[in-house]
Structure formats: structure tokens, C-alpha cells
Short mmCIF file of C-alpha atoms in Angstrom, two decimals:
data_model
loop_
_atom_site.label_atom_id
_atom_site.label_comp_id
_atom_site.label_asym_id
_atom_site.label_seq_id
_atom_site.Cartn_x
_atom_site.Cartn_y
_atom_site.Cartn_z
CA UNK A 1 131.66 123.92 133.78
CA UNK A 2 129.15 121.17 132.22
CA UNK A 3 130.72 119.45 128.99
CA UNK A 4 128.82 121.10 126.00
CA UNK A 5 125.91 118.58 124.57
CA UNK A 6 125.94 117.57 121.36
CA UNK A 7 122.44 115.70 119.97
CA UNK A 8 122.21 113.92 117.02
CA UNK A 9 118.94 112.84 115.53
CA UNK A 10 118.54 109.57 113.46
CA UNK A 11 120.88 106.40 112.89
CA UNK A 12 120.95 106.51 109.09
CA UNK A 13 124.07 106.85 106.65
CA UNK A 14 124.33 110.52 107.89
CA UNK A 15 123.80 110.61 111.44
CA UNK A 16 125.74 107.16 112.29
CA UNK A 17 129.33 107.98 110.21
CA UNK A 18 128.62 111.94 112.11
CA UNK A 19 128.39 109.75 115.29
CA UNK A 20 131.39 108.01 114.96
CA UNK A 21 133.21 110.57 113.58
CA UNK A 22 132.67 112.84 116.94
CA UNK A 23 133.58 109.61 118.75
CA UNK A 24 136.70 109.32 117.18
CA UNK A 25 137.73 113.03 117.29
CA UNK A 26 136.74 114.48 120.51
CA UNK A 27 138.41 113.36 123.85
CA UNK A 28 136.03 111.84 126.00
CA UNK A 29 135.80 115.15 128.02
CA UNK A 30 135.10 117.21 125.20
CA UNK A 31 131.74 116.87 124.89
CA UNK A 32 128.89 114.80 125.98
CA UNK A 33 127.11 112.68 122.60
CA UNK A 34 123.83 111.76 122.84
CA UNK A 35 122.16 109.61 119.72
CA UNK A 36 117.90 109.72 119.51
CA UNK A 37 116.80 106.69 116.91
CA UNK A 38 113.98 104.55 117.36
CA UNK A 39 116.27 100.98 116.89
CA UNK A 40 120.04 100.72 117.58
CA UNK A 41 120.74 99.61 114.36
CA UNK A 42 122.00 100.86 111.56
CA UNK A 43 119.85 100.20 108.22
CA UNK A 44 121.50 99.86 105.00
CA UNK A 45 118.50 101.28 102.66
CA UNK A 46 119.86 99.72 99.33
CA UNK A 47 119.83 96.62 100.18
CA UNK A 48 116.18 96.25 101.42
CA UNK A 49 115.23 94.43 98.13
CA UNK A 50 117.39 91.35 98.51
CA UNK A 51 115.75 90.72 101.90
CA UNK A 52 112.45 91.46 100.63
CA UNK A 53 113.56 88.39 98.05
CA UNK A 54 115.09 86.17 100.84
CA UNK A 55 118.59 86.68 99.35
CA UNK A 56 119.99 88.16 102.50
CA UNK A 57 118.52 87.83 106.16
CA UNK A 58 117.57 90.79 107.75
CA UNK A 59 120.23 90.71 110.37
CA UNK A 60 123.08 90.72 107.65
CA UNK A 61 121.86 94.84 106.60
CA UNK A 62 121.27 95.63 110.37
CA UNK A 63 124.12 96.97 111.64
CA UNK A 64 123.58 97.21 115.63
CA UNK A 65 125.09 100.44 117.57
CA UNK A 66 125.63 98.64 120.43
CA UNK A 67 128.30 95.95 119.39
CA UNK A 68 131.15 97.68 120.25
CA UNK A 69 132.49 98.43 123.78
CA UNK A 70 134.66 101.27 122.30
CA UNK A 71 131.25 103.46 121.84
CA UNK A 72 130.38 105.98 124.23
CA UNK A 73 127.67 107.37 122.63
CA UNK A 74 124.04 107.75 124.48
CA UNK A 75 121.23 105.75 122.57
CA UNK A 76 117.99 107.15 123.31
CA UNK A 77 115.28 104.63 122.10
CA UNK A 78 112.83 106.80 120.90
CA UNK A 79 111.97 109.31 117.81
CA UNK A 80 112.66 113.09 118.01
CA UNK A 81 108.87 114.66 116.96
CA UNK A 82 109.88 117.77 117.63
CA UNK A 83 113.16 120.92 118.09
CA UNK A 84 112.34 124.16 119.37
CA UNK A 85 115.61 126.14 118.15
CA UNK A 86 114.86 129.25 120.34
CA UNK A 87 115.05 127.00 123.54
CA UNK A 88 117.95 123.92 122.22
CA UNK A 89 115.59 121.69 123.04
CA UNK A 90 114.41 118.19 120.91
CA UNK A 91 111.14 117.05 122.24
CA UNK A 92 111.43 112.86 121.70
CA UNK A 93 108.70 109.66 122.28
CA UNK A 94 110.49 107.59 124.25
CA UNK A 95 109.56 103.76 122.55
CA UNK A 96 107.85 103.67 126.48
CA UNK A 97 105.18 105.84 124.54
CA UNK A 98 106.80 109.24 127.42
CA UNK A 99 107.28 112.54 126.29
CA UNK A 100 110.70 113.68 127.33
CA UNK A 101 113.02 117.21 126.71
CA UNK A 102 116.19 116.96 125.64
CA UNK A 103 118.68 119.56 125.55
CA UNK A 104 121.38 120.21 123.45
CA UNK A 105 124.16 122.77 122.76
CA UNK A 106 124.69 121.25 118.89
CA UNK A 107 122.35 119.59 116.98
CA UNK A 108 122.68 117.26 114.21
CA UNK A 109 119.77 116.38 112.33
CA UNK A 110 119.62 113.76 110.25
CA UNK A 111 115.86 112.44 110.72
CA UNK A 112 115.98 110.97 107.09
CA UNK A 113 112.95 110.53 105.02
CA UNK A 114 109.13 109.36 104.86
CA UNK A 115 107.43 107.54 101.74
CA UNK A 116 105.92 110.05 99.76
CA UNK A 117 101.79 109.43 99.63
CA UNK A 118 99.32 110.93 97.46
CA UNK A 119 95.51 111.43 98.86
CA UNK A 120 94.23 108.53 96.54
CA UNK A 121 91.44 106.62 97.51
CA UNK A 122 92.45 103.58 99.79
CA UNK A 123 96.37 104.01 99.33
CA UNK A 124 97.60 104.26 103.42
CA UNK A 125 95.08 101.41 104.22
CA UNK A 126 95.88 99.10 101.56
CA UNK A 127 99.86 99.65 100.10
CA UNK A 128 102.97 98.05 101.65
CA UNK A 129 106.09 100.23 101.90
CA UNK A 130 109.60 99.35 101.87
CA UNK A 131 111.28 101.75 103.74
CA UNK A 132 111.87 99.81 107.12
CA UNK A 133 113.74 96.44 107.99
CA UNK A 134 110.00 94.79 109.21
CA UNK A 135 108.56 95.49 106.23
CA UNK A 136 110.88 94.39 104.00
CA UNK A 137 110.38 91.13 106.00
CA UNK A 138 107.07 91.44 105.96
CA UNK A 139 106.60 91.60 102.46
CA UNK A 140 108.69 88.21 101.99
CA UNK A 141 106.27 86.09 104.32
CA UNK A 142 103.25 88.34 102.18
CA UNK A 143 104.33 87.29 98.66
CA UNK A 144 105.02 83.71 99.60
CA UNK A 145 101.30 83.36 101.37
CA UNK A 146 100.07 84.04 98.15
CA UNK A 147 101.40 81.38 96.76
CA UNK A 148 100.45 78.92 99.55
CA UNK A 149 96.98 80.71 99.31
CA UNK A 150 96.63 80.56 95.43
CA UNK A 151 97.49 77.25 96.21
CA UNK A 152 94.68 76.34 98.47
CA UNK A 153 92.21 78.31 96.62
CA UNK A 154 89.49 76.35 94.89
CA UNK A 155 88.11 79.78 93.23
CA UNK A 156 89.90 80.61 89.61
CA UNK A 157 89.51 84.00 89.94
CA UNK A 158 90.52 84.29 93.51
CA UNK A 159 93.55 82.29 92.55
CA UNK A 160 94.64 84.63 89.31
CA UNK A 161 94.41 87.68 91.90
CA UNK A 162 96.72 85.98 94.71
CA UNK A 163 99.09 86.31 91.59
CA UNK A 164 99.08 89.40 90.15
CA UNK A 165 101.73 92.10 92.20
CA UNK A 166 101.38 95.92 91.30
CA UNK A 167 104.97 97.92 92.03
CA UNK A 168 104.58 101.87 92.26
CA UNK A 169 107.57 103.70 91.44
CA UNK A 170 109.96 103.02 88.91
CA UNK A 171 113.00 104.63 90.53
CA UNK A 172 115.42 102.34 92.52
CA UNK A 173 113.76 101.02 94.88
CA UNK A 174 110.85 100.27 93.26
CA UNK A 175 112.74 98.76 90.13
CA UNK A 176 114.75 96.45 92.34
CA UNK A 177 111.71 95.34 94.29
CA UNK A 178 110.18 94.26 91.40
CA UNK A 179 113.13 92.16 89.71
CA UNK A 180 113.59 90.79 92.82
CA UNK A 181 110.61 89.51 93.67
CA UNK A 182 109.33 88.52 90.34
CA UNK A 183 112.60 85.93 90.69
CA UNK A 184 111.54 84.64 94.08
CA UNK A 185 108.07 83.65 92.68
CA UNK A 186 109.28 82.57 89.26
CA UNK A 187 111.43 80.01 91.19
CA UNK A 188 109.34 79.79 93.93
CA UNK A 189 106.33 78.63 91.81
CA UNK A 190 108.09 75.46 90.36
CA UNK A 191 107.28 74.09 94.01
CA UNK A 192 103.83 74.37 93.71
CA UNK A 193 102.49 71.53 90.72
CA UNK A 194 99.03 72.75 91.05
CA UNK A 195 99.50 76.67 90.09
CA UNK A 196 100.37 77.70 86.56
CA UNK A 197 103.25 79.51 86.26
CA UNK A 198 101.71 81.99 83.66
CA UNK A 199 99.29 83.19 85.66
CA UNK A 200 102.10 85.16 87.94
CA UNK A 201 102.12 88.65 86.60
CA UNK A 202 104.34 91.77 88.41
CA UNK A 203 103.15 95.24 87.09
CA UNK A 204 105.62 98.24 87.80
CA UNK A 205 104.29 101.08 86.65
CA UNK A 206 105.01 104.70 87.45
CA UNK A 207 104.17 108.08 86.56
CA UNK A 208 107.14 109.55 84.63
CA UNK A 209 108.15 109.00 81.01
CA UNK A 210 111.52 106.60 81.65
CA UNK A 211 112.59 104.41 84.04
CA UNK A 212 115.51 105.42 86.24
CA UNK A 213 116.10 108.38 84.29
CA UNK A 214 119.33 109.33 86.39
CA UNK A 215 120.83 106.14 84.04
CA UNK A 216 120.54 108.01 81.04
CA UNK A 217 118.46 106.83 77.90
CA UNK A 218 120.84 103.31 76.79
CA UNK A 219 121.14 102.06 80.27
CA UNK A 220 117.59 102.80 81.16
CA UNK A 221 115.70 101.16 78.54
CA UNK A 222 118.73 97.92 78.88
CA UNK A 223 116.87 97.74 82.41
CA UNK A 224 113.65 97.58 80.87
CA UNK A 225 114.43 94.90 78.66
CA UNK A 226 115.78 92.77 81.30
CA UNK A 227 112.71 93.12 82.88
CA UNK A 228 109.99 92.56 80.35
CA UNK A 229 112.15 89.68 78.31
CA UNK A 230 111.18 88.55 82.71
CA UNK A 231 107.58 88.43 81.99
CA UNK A 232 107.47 91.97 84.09
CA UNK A 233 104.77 94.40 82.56
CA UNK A 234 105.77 98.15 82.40
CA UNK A 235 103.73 100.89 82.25
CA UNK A 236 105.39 104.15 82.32
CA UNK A 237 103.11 108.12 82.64
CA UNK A 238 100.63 105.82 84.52
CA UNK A 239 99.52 105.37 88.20
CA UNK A 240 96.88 104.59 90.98
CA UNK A 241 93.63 105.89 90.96
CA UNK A 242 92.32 104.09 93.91
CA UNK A 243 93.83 101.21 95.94
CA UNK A 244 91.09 98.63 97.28
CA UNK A 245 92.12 95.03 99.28
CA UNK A 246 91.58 92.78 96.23
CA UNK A 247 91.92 95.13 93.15
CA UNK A 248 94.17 98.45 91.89
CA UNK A 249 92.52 100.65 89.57
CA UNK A 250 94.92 102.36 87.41
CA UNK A 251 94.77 105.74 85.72
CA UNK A 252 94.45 104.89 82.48
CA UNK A 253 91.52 102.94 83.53
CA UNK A 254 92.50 99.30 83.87
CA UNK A 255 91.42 97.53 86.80
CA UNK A 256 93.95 94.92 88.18
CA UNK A 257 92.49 92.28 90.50
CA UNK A 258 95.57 91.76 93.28
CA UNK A 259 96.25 91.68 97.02
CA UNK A 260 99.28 92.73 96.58
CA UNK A 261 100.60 96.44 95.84
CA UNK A 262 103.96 97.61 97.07
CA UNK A 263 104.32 101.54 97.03
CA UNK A 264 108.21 103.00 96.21
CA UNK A 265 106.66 106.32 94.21
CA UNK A 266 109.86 108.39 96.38
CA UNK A 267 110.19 110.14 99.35
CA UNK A 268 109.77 113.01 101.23
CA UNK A 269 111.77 114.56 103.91
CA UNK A 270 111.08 113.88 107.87
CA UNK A 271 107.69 115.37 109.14
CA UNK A 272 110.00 116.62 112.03
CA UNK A 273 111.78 119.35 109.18
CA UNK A 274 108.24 120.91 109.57
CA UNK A 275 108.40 121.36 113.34
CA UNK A 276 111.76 123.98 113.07
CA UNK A 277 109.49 126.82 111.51
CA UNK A 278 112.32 127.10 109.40
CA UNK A 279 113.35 127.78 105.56
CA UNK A 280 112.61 124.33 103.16
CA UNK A 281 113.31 123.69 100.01
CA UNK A 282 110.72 121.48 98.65
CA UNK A 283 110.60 119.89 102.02
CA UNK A 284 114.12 119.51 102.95
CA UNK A 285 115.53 122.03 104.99
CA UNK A 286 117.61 124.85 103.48
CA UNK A 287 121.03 124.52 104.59
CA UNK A 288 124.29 126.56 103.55
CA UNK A 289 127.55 124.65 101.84
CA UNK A 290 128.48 123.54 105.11
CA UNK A 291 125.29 122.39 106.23
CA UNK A 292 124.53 124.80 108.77
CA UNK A 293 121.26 126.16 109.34
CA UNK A 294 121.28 129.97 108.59
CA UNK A 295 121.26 132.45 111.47
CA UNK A 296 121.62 129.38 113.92
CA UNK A 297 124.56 128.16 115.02
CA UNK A 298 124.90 125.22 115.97
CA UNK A 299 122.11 123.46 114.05
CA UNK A 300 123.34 121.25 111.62
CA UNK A 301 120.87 119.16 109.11
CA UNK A 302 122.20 116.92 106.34
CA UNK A 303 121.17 113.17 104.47
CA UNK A 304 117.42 112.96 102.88
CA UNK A 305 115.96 116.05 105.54
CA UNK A 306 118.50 118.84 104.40
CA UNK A 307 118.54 120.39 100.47
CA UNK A 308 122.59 120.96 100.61
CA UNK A 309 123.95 122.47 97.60
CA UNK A 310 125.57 120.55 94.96
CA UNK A 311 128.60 122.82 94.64
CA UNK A 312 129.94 119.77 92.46
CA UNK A 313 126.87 120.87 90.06
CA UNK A 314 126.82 123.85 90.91
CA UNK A 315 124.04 126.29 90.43
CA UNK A 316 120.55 125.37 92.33
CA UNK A 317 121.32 122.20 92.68
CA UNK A 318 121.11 120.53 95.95
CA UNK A 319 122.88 116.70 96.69
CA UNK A 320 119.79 113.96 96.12
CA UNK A 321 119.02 111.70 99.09
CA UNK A 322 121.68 108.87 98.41
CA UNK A 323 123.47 107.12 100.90
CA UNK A 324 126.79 108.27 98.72
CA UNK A 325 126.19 111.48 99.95
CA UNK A 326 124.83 111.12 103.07
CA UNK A 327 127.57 109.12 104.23
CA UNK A 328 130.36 111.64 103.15
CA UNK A 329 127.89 114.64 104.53
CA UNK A 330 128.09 113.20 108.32
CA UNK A 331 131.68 113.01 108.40
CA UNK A 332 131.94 116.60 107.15
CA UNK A 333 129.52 117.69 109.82
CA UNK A 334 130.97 116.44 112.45
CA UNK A 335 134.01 117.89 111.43
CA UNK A 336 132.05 121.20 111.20
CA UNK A 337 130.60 120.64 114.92
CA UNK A 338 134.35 120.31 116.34
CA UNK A 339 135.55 123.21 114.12
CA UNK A 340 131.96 125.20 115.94
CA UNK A 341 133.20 123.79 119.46
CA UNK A 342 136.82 125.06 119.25
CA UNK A 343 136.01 128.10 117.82
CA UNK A 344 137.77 126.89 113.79
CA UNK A 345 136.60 127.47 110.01
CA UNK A 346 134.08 125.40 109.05
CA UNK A 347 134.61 124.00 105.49
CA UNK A 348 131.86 123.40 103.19
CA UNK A 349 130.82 119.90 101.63
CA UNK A 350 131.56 118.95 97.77
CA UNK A 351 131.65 115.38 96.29
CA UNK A 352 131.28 114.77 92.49
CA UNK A 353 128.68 111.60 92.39
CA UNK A 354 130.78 108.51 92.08
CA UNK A 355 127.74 106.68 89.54
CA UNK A 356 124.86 104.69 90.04
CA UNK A 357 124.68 100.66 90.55
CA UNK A 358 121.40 98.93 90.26
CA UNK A 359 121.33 95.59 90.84
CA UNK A 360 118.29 93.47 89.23
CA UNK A 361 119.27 90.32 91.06
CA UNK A 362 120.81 87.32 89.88
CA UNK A 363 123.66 87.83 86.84
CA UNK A 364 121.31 90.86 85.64
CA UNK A 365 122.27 94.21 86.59
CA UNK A 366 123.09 97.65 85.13
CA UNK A 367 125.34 100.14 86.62
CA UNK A 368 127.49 103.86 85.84
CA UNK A 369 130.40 103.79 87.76
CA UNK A 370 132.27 107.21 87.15
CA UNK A 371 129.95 107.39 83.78
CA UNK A 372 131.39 104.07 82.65
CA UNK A 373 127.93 102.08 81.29
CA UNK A 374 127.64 98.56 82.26
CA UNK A 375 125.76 95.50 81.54
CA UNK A 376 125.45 91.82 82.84
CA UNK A 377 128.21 90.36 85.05
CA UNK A 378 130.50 93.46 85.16
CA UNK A 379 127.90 95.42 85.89
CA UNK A 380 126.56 92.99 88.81
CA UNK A 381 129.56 93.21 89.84
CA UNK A 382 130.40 96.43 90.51
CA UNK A 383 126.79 96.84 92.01
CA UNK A 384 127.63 94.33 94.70
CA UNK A 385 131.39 95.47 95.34
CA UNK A 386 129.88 99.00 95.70
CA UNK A 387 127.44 98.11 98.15
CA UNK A 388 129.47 95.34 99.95
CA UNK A 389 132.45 97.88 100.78
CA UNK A 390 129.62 100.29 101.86
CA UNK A 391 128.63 98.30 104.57
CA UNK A 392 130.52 99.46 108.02
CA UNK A 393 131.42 96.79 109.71
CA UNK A 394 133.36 93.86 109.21
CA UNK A 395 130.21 91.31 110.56
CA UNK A 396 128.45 93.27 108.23
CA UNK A 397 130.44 92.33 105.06
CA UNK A 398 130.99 88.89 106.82
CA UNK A 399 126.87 88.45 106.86
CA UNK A 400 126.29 89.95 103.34
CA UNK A 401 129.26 87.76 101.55
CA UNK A 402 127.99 84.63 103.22
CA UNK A 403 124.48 85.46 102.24
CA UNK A 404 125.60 85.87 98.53
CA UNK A 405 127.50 82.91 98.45
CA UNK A 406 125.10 80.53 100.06
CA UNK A 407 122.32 81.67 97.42
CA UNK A 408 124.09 81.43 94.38
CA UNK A 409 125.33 78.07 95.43
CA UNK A 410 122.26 76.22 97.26
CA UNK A 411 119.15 79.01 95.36
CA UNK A 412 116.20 80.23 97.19
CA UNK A 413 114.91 78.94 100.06
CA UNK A 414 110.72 79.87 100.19
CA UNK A 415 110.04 79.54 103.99
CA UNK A 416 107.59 82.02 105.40
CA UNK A 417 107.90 82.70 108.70
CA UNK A 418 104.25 84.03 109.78
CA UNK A 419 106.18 86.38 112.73
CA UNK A 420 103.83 89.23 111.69
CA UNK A 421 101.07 87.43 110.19
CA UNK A 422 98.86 88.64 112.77
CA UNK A 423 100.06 92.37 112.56
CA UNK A 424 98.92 94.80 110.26
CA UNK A 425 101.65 96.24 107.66
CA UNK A 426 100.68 98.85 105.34
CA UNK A 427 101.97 102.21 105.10
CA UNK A 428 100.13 103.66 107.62
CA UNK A 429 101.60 100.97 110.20
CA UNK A 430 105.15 101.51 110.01
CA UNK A 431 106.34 105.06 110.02
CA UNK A 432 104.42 107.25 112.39
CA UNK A 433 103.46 110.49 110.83
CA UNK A 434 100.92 111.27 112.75
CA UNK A 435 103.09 111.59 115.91
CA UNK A 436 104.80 114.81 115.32
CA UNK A 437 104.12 118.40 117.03
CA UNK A 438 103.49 121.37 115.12
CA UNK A 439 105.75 124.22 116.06
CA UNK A 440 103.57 125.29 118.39
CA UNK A 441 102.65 122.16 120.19
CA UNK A 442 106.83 122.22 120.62
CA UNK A 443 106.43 125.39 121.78
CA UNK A 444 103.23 123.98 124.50
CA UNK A 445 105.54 121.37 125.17
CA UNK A 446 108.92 123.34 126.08
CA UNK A 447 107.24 125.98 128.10
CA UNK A 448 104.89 123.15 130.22
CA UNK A 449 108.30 121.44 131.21
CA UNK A 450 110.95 124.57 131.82
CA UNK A 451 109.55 124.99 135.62
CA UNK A 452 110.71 121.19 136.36
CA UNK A 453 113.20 121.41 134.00
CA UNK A 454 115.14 124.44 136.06
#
């Protein structure tokens, strides 16, 4: 008899600590494991800002899959864009731009999340993102040329627009984006004698009443204070109209001349959720306690893609798409995929949120560990303990330590590499919506390949 297949889709927080969970727990002749992600890396989300800033180097959050000897995991390099549950099969692009089939006996999906867009004028064409490793790097060597081309400039107003920065979305990423980039141009700046250091503005601005609501009222408005006593402008129950290459017009009806808006305003779950045909909840599929997908067993979905209820809440409520919870979801899954395989309970998932860190870079952060409010150092501190013992791997922590150090000891460094200068990178560039099926393309695609297939 053929070893039973077991697919898992996407090498986030869920889907790598599921991974190497089955690894661990399954003899080698147990099952065959088979891992679909476009890189063999690892990406650790919350940390995205401080490379953005040039605190950490993009290596020191990548966490590669293929390090170890001790894996026996199959990479495929390529994106799952589509499952046909009737048929266990996950259609994938192959990076080599191919089509392939692959089956599966279990599935795990874990296909994370997309930035969520709006249809406003110009957004897609003219917005970075910061939900991938490039263009967190990207955005570095972006910020810095407009500096060097403020610099150059011999046109006032061209030079006031290469330094004004608009930052949509006033949840966490967007909040540390902004606080850490306002302090890589604030010191950055010093090094150029001919710009004027007041004429570097960062607008974050979003569409809801507070700022990082989830911090409660105290610890939400200590964050804005930080930031404006920065020079930071915040606009709150505002944002983009339309998005042009040198200007942002906002919905209140200001017009900010810029080259430079970053979009954070949340995310949505994977376009690939929409290719099951199956039950969502607000996008994320509907799962049961133990993240199985009703009336198919077998199919498992958890992290930012699945709405899994909060039984810690209770109620309605589903877990949010944190890595605290995705991380403690994929080891409970692949629990639930052995207990499926040798014929056991499954159990369901529960975890009672352990608080929220938000780190605002330098000695400035605010944080709720277990409820407990924090300001300053403590609070910096616990943001950077959290995240450091987060990390997997020992090179990891290593990388990330050593990073830290080095900057608070030696500062900033403002080199731009110019890598990607030649490539675009706005949202529309980096996370391939338009490549997934609809159900029925699946379907076109499953049925056009079974006679080779058999």
C-alpha cells in the first residue's frame, strides 16, 4: 500500500510549526509530507518594520526550510491557486510559470493572507505594501532615494514632495511602519546639510476612530503621543480618495503632494479560500473548534485563511490573524491530522491571547502582556523578548540579537542598495491575485489532467 499524502499549503507561522510538528511525530513511513510555498523561508511578519528601517537585515527574519538535514519534508516552489475537494487535488504554479496536480490524502491549508485594497482611483498602481520580505527591502532603498533625490533637486516644490510619506492603516503594521521610518529619516537627514529637516513630514492616517484599538483607550492614545511629540501627523476617520505618482488626495479633501504612500489598511484572507466553493466567514474559511472543514475530512485550514472559533471568548468569536495564534493552531493541527491518520479523537484548539507588544522603535514602545499596561523601556522590552523568543531557530535569534545590538551601539547606517531600483514595487507587483482559478477553472483543470494522471 502507498504511504497516505499529506499536503500542506503555505510556510507561514501556521503551516511551518504544522510541518514540523508532523516531522517530529510521524515515523518516516507513516506518511509522505509534501510543503507548496513560493520561497523556502520562513517570514516572521512582525518584524517587517525594523527591516523596512534598516534595523535588522532581511536575512536575520528569513528563516530558510532548507537548513537542516534532519527535514524530510518536500518543498514545492510554487503557489497553490487552486483545491478541488471532490477530487484531493491542489492545482499549484510551479515558480517555472507550469501548471501541475497535486494530490493529497490530508490537506493543510494555511495560504495566509492578501493586503486588503479598496477600488480607489490609482491605489494598486501607485501604493507600496508591506506584506513580503522584497518589499520591505524595497521600501528602505525607496525612502532613502528620496532623500538623495530631494537632495539633488533644484525645484522647491519637487523637493518638499520627495519629503512628505503618507501611511494607511493605523493598526500594527501600519503604526510601526511609520515610527520606524520617520526615525530612519529624522537621523538620516542630519547627513544631508542642504535639506531642512522640517520639511520631512510622515502622515498616518486611517479610517477608524482610535489607533490600535485592541490596546484599549490609555495605551492607545500613549502611542499617539509618542508619535506626534515625533513630528508624525495623525489623522484618524480619514482616508484615500485617489492615489496619483506625485500627490494623495485625502477624504476630507486635502491634497498631499508625495511619492511616497505605503498601504497597511489590513488584510484579507488568501484568494485561494475562494477556489474551495466552500462556507466563509467574512472571507476566511469556516472551520469547526478543531479546525476541520465541515463534512470533509481531512481538510484542515487554520492561521489568517480560516475563521476558528475563539472558544477562549467564546460566543461568535473567531481567533484574529496573529502569529500567537497561528503558531499554536499548526501544532494542534497536526496533532489533529495524526489523530485523523490513526483513526484517534481529535481535540479542539483554545488559547487565551497572551497580550499585545508594539514596538515604536528605539526606547519607545507600548505593550499588554497578560493585560499588564506598559510604557517606555519595560515595555520595549517585553516587545523585543516576545518577538525574539518567537523566532524558531537559534541563527534566527543569533541574527536578530546581533542586529539589535550593533544598532543601538554603532546607529543607523543609510546605504541604499538600488537591487530593485529598476523593478517595479507596488501592490500590484508583489502578491499575485490575479493568478488564481475560480472553482470551476479547478474543476477545467482536474478533469483536463485525470486521463494522464491515471
Amino acid at each position: 500500500m502507498t504511504r497516505p499524502r499529506i499536503l500542506v499549503v503555505g510556510a507561514g507561522f501556521a503551516g511551518v510549526e504544522c510541518v514540523r510538528r508532523l516531522e517530529r511525530r510521524l515515523s518516516p513511513g507513516e506518511a509522505d509530507l509534501t510543503l507548496v510555498t513560493p520561497f523556502a523561508y520562513q517570514l516572521y511578519l512582525p518584524l517587517l518594520p525594523q527591516v523596512a528601517s534598516g534595523v535588522l537585515t532581511p536575512q536575520s527574519i528569513a528563516l530558510s526550510l532548507r537548513r537542516s538535514k534532519k527535514y524530510r519534508t518536500r518543498i514545492i516552489p510554487g503557489g497553490a491557486i487552486g483545491v478541488d475537494l471532490a477530487s484531493k487535488v491542489c492545482v499549484v504554479r510551479t515558480i517555472t510559470d507550469q501548471i501541475v496536480n497535486e494530490r493529497y490524502d490530508y490537506i493543510v491549508l494555511t495560504p495566509g493572507s492578501v493586503t486588503r485594497t479598496f477600488d480607489i482611483p490609482g491605489l494598486v498602481d501607485n501604493a507600496f505594501g508591506m506584506k513580503t520580505l522584497a518589499e520591505a527591502a524595497y521600501i528602505r532603498d525607496h525612502v532613502i532615494s528620496q532623500l538623495d533625490l530631494a537632495d539633488a533637486s533644484q525645484d522647491p516644490a519637487e523637493r518638499a514632495a520627495r519629503l512628505q510619506f503618507v501611511v494607511v492603516g493605523g493598526g500594527y503594521a501600519g503604526t510601526e511602519t511609520a515610527a520606524c521610518l520617520q526615525r530612519l529619516t529624522h537621523a538620516a537627514v542630519k547627513r544631508y546639510p542642504r535639506l531642512d529637516p522640517s520639511l520631512i513630514k510622515w502622515h498616518l492616517i486611517d479610517i477608524a476612530p482610535k489607533l490600535m484599538p485592541e490596546l484599549g483607550d490609555k495605551l492607545g492614545r500613549s502611542a499617539q503621543e509618542i508619535l506626534r511629540r515625533r513630528g508624525i501627523e495623525i489623522s484618524l476617520g480619514v482616508s484615500i480618495e485617489k492615489a496619483g505618482p506625485t500627490e494623495v488626495t485625502f477624504t476630507d479633501g486635502r491634497v498631499v503632494p508625495t511619492h511616497t504612500l505605503i498601504w497597511t489598511a489590513g488584510v484579507v484572507a488568501s484568494p485561494l479560500i475562494a477556489t474551495l466553493g466552500a462556507e466563509t466567514v467574512r472571507g476566511r474559511l469556516a472551520v469547526n473548534a478543531e479546525m476541520n472543514l465541515p463534512g470533509h475530512d481531512g481538510v484542515f485550514a487554520l492561521g489568517d485563511a480560516a475563521a476558528v472559533p475563539d472558544r477562549a471568548k467564546g460566543g461568535d468569536a473567531v481567533c484574529p490573524p496573529t502569529a500567537q495564534h497561528a503558531m499554536r493552531q499548526g501544532k494542534v493541527v497536526a496533532d489533529n491530522v495524526i489523530a485523523t491518520l490513526r483513526g484517534q479523537a481529535l481535540r479542539p484548539y483554545e488559547h487565551k491571547d497572551l497580550g499585545l507588544v508594539v514596538d515604536l522603535g528605539g526606547k519607545d514602545a507600548v505593550s499588554k502582556p497578560l493585560g499588564i499596561e506598559l510604557h517606555g523601556l519595560p515595555a520595549q522590552a517585553v516587545a523585543r523578548g516576545y518577538h525574539w523568543s518567537a523566532l524558531r531557530t537559534g541563527v534566527a535569534k543569533t541574527r536578530v540579537l546581533t542586529n539589535w545590538t550593533l544598532n543601538a551601539i554603532a546607529g543607523d547606517d543609510f546605504v541604499r542598495t538600488g537591487f530593485q531600483a529598476r523593478r517595479p514595487a507596488k501592490l500590484k507587483d508583489f502578491e499575485y491575485t490575479d493568478t488564481y482559478l475560480t472553482p470551476e477553472q479547478v474543476r477545467e483543470q482536474v478533469e483536463a489532467s485525470a486521463p494522464r494522471e491515471g
